[in-house]
């Protein structure tokens, strides 16, 4: 048997963990197989999946027309820090350096002999910098904050691969929308996108839902039924609230990911699947592993790519963009010809939205806009159209800081990320102060120093306007 020698770091499998803006580069790693190297029949294949199946049957990833190759001959598995070749009890064996092996680690440029076919294995490692995109939209995700535009860049890079992805973040941050975007930007976009909420189905039915069952396999199984993995064949399955999956079911999911095959409840027959897995959770899976509630091996198998979506309160500069997006796309705000019913949003209403903490994140904002559209009586969203729990604090925080302009023109809301080197409190105060000073000065200049007119346009009390002037030592010649 060949020695189990780990190869160098530059050939480790894909592992991206983008949590709170770090790291600034990612490694995209793939496996290259060269069939019949050095001959006229040489063929190069590149894979980015966890398991590569090799054999004579058409359901393998590498199909070899060689009479000495078994139907399912061997497979190459991407482990946490290595690639391993596993022989599947083939008739003529899998060899490395003339030695027949049952299982062995693969080093770069090693030659596998599968039956009478030579295959050269090489890992590919590409270091790619993470750069914020210029676009403020990717698929149905919108955002102008630096963190979101960095996430757009990562999604665009990993979507074309087959890498398994775990998306973390609070409830309502847009994890399912991110999963849909990954699917739509992948080669699987014309195949099914199946959603399964691990926390919404009784534990006793989850195995049947995911993997299917045979007729008579349990009480109530009156007919054979495909599971969601089979239904997603060729496409993507999105496992929402993965942290809710019981410890009894976790090893069965791990087996599906490792073997790329499912067994229906009540059957011993393995059904090959080609499905990309994207999972989401509002829990910290690392903490769940430490607490013994989530299997460590499943965590590492799933976490080829880990992304953390920030809470809406941590990217308030995205709120005007999101509101305008919802007003553009929600059916409740569109005439039959697609024209917007509500053309914009009043400044005091937008101030209240930016000041609110949004515990339900983007989902709560979306629901609020839909609710407010039903009550609006003018052609723009007014403060009185918003729920009371949002408007109650409309006199504090960042309220009173936005100009009187349509929502789609508020592209200059300062990004707090410019001050990310400073402590939060100081950065926030500096951000607010800079905006207040510039806004008051420009408004006074536009009205030739007329405080009453400037306060009226700003939609704030004249006394409060003068208080802001005194705060920043702003003088004006008042003629009214």
Coordinates of C-alpha atoms in Angstrom, one line a residue, residues 112-429:
X112 CA -2.8 6.1 -10.8
X113 CA -3.2 2.9 -12.7
X114 CA -6.9 2.0 -12.9
X115 CA -7.1 -1.4 -14.6
X116 CA -4.9 -0.8 -17.6
X117 CA -5.6 3.0 -17.8
X118 CA -3.0 5.5 -16.4
X119 CA -4.4 8.7 -14.8
X120 CA -2.2 11.6 -13.6
X121 CA -3.6 13.5 -10.6
X122 CA -2.8 17.1 -10.0
X123 CA -4.3 19.6 -7.5
X124 CA -4.9 23.1 -8.8
X125 CA -4.7 26.0 -6.4
X126 CA -5.8 29.5 -7.5
X127 CA -5.4 32.4 -5.0
X128 CA -8.1 35.0 -5.8
X129 CA -8.3 38.4 -4.1
X130 CA -11.7 39.5 -2.8
X131 CA -12.6 42.9 -4.2
X132 CA -15.8 44.8 -3.7
X133 CA -17.8 44.7 -6.9
X134 CA -18.7 48.0 -8.5
X135 CA -22.3 46.7 -9.1
X136 CA -24.7 47.2 -6.2
X137 CA -26.7 44.1 -7.2
X138 CA -26.1 40.4 -7.8
X139 CA -29.1 38.4 -8.9
X140 CA -31.9 39.4 -6.5
X141 CA -29.4 40.6 -3.8
X142 CA -28.9 44.3 -3.5
X143 CA -26.5 46.4 -1.4
X144 CA -23.9 49.1 -1.7
X145 CA -22.1 48.5 1.6
X146 CA -18.5 47.2 1.2
X147 CA -19.3 43.9 3.0
X148 CA -22.1 43.1 0.7
X149 CA -20.2 44.0 -2.4
X150 CA -17.3 41.8 -1.2
X151 CA -19.8 38.9 -0.8
X152 CA -21.1 39.6 -4.3
X153 CA -17.5 39.0 -5.5
X154 CA -17.2 35.7 -3.6
X155 CA -20.5 34.5 -4.9
X156 CA -19.6 35.2 -8.5
X157 CA -16.3 33.3 -8.0
X158 CA -17.7 30.2 -6.3
X159 CA -21.1 29.9 -8.1
X160 CA -19.7 28.2 -11.2
X161 CA -18.0 25.5 -9.1
X162 CA -19.7 22.6 -7.4
X163 CA -18.4 23.6 -4.0
X164 CA -20.7 22.9 -1.0
X165 CA -21.7 26.2 0.7
X166 CA -22.9 27.1 4.2
X167 CA -24.5 30.5 4.6
X168 CA -24.7 31.8 8.1
X169 CA -26.5 34.9 9.5
X170 CA -29.4 36.0 11.6
X171 CA -33.0 35.2 10.5
X172 CA -34.1 37.3 7.6
X173 CA -30.7 38.4 6.3
X174 CA -31.3 36.8 2.9
X175 CA -29.7 33.4 3.0
X176 CA -32.3 31.8 0.7
X177 CA -31.9 34.6 -1.8
X178 CA -28.1 34.1 -1.7
X179 CA -28.6 30.4 -2.3
X180 CA -30.9 31.1 -5.3
X181 CA -28.3 33.5 -6.7
X182 CA -25.6 30.8 -6.4
X183 CA -27.9 28.4 -8.3
X184 CA -28.8 30.9 -11.0
X185 CA -25.2 31.7 -11.7
X186 CA -24.1 28.1 -11.9
X187 CA -24.1 25.6 -14.8
X188 CA -27.0 24.0 -12.9
X189 CA -29.4 26.9 -13.4
X190 CA -31.7 25.0 -15.8
X191 CA -32.1 22.1 -13.3
X192 CA -34.2 22.1 -10.1
X193 CA -33.7 24.3 -7.1
X194 CA -35.2 22.5 -4.2
X195 CA -35.8 24.1 -0.8
X196 CA -36.1 22.1 2.5
X197 CA -36.5 23.7 5.9
X198 CA -35.0 21.3 8.4
X199 CA -36.9 23.0 11.3
X200 CA -40.4 22.9 9.7
X201 CA -40.8 19.1 9.2
X202 CA -41.4 16.6 12.1
X203 CA -38.2 14.8 12.9
X204 CA -39.8 11.4 12.1
X205 CA -40.5 12.4 8.5
X206 CA -37.3 14.2 7.6
X207 CA -35.4 11.1 6.4
X208 CA -38.3 10.1 4.1
X209 CA -38.6 13.7 2.8
X210 CA -34.9 13.9 2.0
X211 CA -34.1 10.4 0.8
X212 CA -37.5 9.0 -0.2
X213 CA -39.1 5.7 0.8
X214 CA -40.3 2.4 -0.6
X215 CA -43.9 1.2 -0.5
X216 CA -44.7 -0.4 2.9
X217 CA -41.4 0.7 4.5
X218 CA -43.4 2.3 7.4
X219 CA -47.0 2.9 8.4
X220 CA -48.6 5.2 5.9
X221 CA -46.1 4.5 3.1
X222 CA -48.8 3.4 0.6
X223 CA -46.6 4.0 -2.4
X224 CA -42.9 4.4 -3.4
X225 CA -41.8 8.0 -3.3
X226 CA -38.7 9.9 -4.4
X227 CA -36.9 12.1 -1.9
X228 CA -35.9 15.7 -2.4
X229 CA -32.3 14.7 -3.3
X230 CA -33.6 12.6 -6.2
X231 CA -36.0 15.4 -7.2
X232 CA -33.0 17.8 -7.3
X233 CA -31.0 15.6 -9.6
X234 CA -28.6 17.8 -11.6
X235 CA -29.5 20.9 -9.7
X236 CA -29.2 22.3 -6.2
X237 CA -30.8 21.5 -2.8
X238 CA -31.0 24.2 -0.2
X239 CA -31.1 22.9 3.3
X240 CA -32.5 25.8 5.4
X241 CA -32.0 25.9 9.2
X242 CA -29.4 23.1 9.0
X243 CA -28.7 23.5 12.7
X244 CA -32.1 22.0 13.5
X245 CA -31.1 18.6 12.0
X246 CA -31.1 15.9 14.7
X247 CA -27.9 14.0 15.6
X248 CA -29.6 10.8 14.4
X249 CA -30.0 12.2 10.8
X250 CA -26.6 14.0 10.6
X251 CA -24.6 10.8 9.8
X252 CA -27.1 9.9 7.0
X253 CA -26.6 13.3 5.4
X254 CA -22.8 12.9 5.8
X255 CA -23.0 9.6 4.0
X256 CA -24.9 11.2 1.1
X257 CA -22.3 13.9 0.8
X258 CA -19.4 11.5 0.9
X259 CA -20.9 8.7 -1.3
X260 CA -23.0 11.0 -3.6
X261 CA -25.8 8.4 -3.5
X262 CA -29.0 8.0 -1.5
X263 CA -30.9 5.0 -0.1
X264 CA -34.6 5.3 0.2
X265 CA -36.1 4.3 3.5
X266 CA -36.8 0.6 3.3
X267 CA -34.4 -0.1 0.5
X268 CA -30.8 -1.3 0.3
X269 CA -30.3 -0.1 -3.3
X270 CA -28.0 2.9 -3.7
X271 CA -29.2 5.6 -6.1
X272 CA -26.4 7.8 -7.6
X273 CA -27.1 11.6 -7.3
X274 CA -25.5 14.7 -8.8
X275 CA -26.7 17.5 -6.5
X276 CA -25.0 20.6 -5.2
X277 CA -25.8 21.3 -1.5
X278 CA -26.2 24.8 -0.2
X279 CA -27.1 25.0 3.5
X280 CA -28.1 27.8 5.8
X281 CA -28.3 28.3 9.6
X282 CA -29.0 31.2 12.0
X283 CA -26.9 29.3 14.6
X284 CA -23.1 29.2 14.9
X285 CA -22.3 25.7 13.7
X286 CA -18.9 26.0 15.4
X287 CA -20.6 26.5 18.7
X288 CA -23.0 23.7 18.0
X289 CA -20.0 21.4 17.3
X290 CA -18.3 22.4 20.6
X291 CA -21.6 21.7 22.4
X292 CA -21.8 18.3 20.9
X293 CA -25.1 19.0 19.0
X294 CA -23.6 19.0 15.5
X295 CA -21.1 16.4 14.1
X296 CA -17.6 17.8 13.5
X297 CA -17.1 15.7 10.4
X298 CA -20.4 16.9 8.8
X299 CA -19.4 20.5 9.7
X300 CA -16.1 20.2 7.8
X301 CA -17.7 18.3 4.9
X302 CA -20.3 21.0 4.4
X303 CA -18.1 24.0 5.1
X304 CA -16.1 24.0 1.9
X305 CA -17.3 27.6 1.6
X306 CA -18.7 29.5 4.6
X307 CA -20.3 32.9 4.2
X308 CA -21.7 35.2 6.9
X309 CA -24.4 37.6 5.8
X310 CA -24.4 40.8 8.0
X311 CA -27.4 42.0 9.9
X312 CA -29.3 44.9 8.3
X313 CA -28.5 47.2 11.3
X314 CA -24.8 46.7 10.4
X315 CA -25.3 47.9 6.8
X316 CA -27.8 50.8 7.2
X317 CA -26.5 52.5 4.1
X318 CA -28.2 49.7 2.1
X319 CA -31.7 50.6 3.4
X320 CA -32.6 53.3 0.8
X321 CA -31.4 50.9 -2.0
X322 CA -33.5 48.0 -0.6
X323 CA -36.6 50.1 -0.2
X324 CA -36.4 51.4 -3.7
X325 CA -35.8 47.8 -4.9
X326 CA -38.9 46.6 -3.1
X327 CA -41.0 49.5 -4.5
X328 CA -39.7 48.5 -8.0
X329 CA -40.5 44.8 -7.8
X330 CA -43.4 44.2 -5.3
X331 CA -46.6 43.4 -7.1
X332 CA -48.5 45.3 -4.5
X333 CA -46.9 48.5 -5.8
X334 CA -47.2 47.8 -9.5
X335 CA -50.0 48.7 -11.9
X336 CA -51.0 46.1 -14.5
X337 CA -48.6 47.7 -17.0
X338 CA -45.7 47.5 -14.5
X339 CA -45.7 51.2 -13.5
X340 CA -45.0 52.0 -9.8
X341 CA -47.9 53.2 -7.8
X342 CA -45.8 54.7 -5.0
X343 CA -43.1 56.7 -6.8
X344 CA -40.9 57.3 -3.7
X345 CA -40.7 57.7 0.0
X346 CA -40.8 60.9 2.1
X347 CA -37.6 62.0 3.9
X348 CA -38.9 61.6 7.4
X349 CA -40.2 58.1 6.6
X350 CA -36.8 57.1 5.3
X351 CA -35.1 58.6 8.4
X352 CA -37.3 56.4 10.6
X353 CA -36.4 53.3 8.5
X354 CA -32.7 54.0 8.8
X355 CA -32.9 54.6 12.6
X356 CA -34.8 51.4 13.3
X357 CA -32.9 48.4 14.5
X358 CA -34.6 45.8 12.2
X359 CA -34.4 42.6 14.4
X360 CA -36.0 40.7 11.5
X361 CA -33.5 42.1 9.0
X362 CA -34.2 42.4 5.3
X363 CA -37.3 40.1 5.5
X364 CA -38.8 42.4 8.1
X365 CA -38.1 45.4 5.9
X366 CA -39.7 43.7 2.9
X367 CA -42.8 42.8 4.9
X368 CA -43.0 46.4 6.3
X369 CA -42.8 47.9 2.8
X370 CA -45.5 45.6 1.5
X371 CA -47.7 46.4 4.6
X372 CA -47.2 50.2 4.2
X373 CA -48.1 50.1 0.4
X374 CA -51.5 48.9 1.4
X375 CA -52.1 51.9 3.6
X376 CA -50.5 54.7 1.6
X377 CA -52.9 57.3 0.3
X378 CA -50.5 59.4 -1.7
X379 CA -48.0 58.6 -4.5
X380 CA -45.2 58.4 -2.0
X381 CA -44.6 56.5 1.3
X382 CA -45.2 58.8 4.2
X383 CA -44.2 58.5 7.9
X384 CA -47.8 57.9 8.9
X385 CA -47.9 54.9 6.6
X386 CA -45.3 53.1 8.7
X387 CA -46.1 50.9 11.7
X388 CA -46.0 52.7 15.0
X389 CA -43.2 50.6 16.4
X390 CA -40.9 52.0 13.7
X391 CA -42.0 55.6 14.0
X392 CA -41.9 55.8 17.8
X393 CA -38.2 56.6 17.9
X394 CA -38.2 58.9 14.8
X395 CA -36.7 61.8 16.7
X396 CA -33.4 60.2 17.7
X397 CA -30.5 58.3 16.3
X398 CA -29.8 59.1 12.6
X399 CA -33.2 60.7 12.1
X400 CA -33.2 64.2 10.7
X401 CA -30.1 63.6 8.7
X402 CA -31.3 62.8 5.2
X403 CA -32.0 65.4 2.4
X404 CA -35.4 65.9 0.8
X405 CA -34.9 63.7 -2.3
X406 CA -36.4 60.7 -3.9
X407 CA -35.2 57.4 -2.4
X408 CA -33.5 56.3 -5.7
X409 CA -31.3 59.5 -5.5
X410 CA -30.0 58.8 -2.0
X411 CA -26.8 57.3 -3.3
X412 CA -24.5 59.4 -1.1
X413 CA -25.4 58.0 2.4
X414 CA -21.9 57.7 3.9
X415 CA -20.6 54.2 4.4
X416 CA -19.5 53.5 8.0
X417 CA -16.9 51.1 6.6
X418 CA -14.8 54.2 5.8
X419 CA -14.3 54.5 9.5
X420 CA -13.8 50.8 10.3
X421 CA -10.4 51.4 11.9
X422 CA -12.0 53.4 14.7
X423 CA -14.1 52.1 17.7
X424 CA -17.8 51.8 16.8
X425 CA -19.0 54.7 19.0
X426 CA -16.5 57.2 17.8
X427 CA -16.9 56.1 14.2
X428 CA -20.7 56.4 14.4
X429 CA -20.4 59.9 16.0

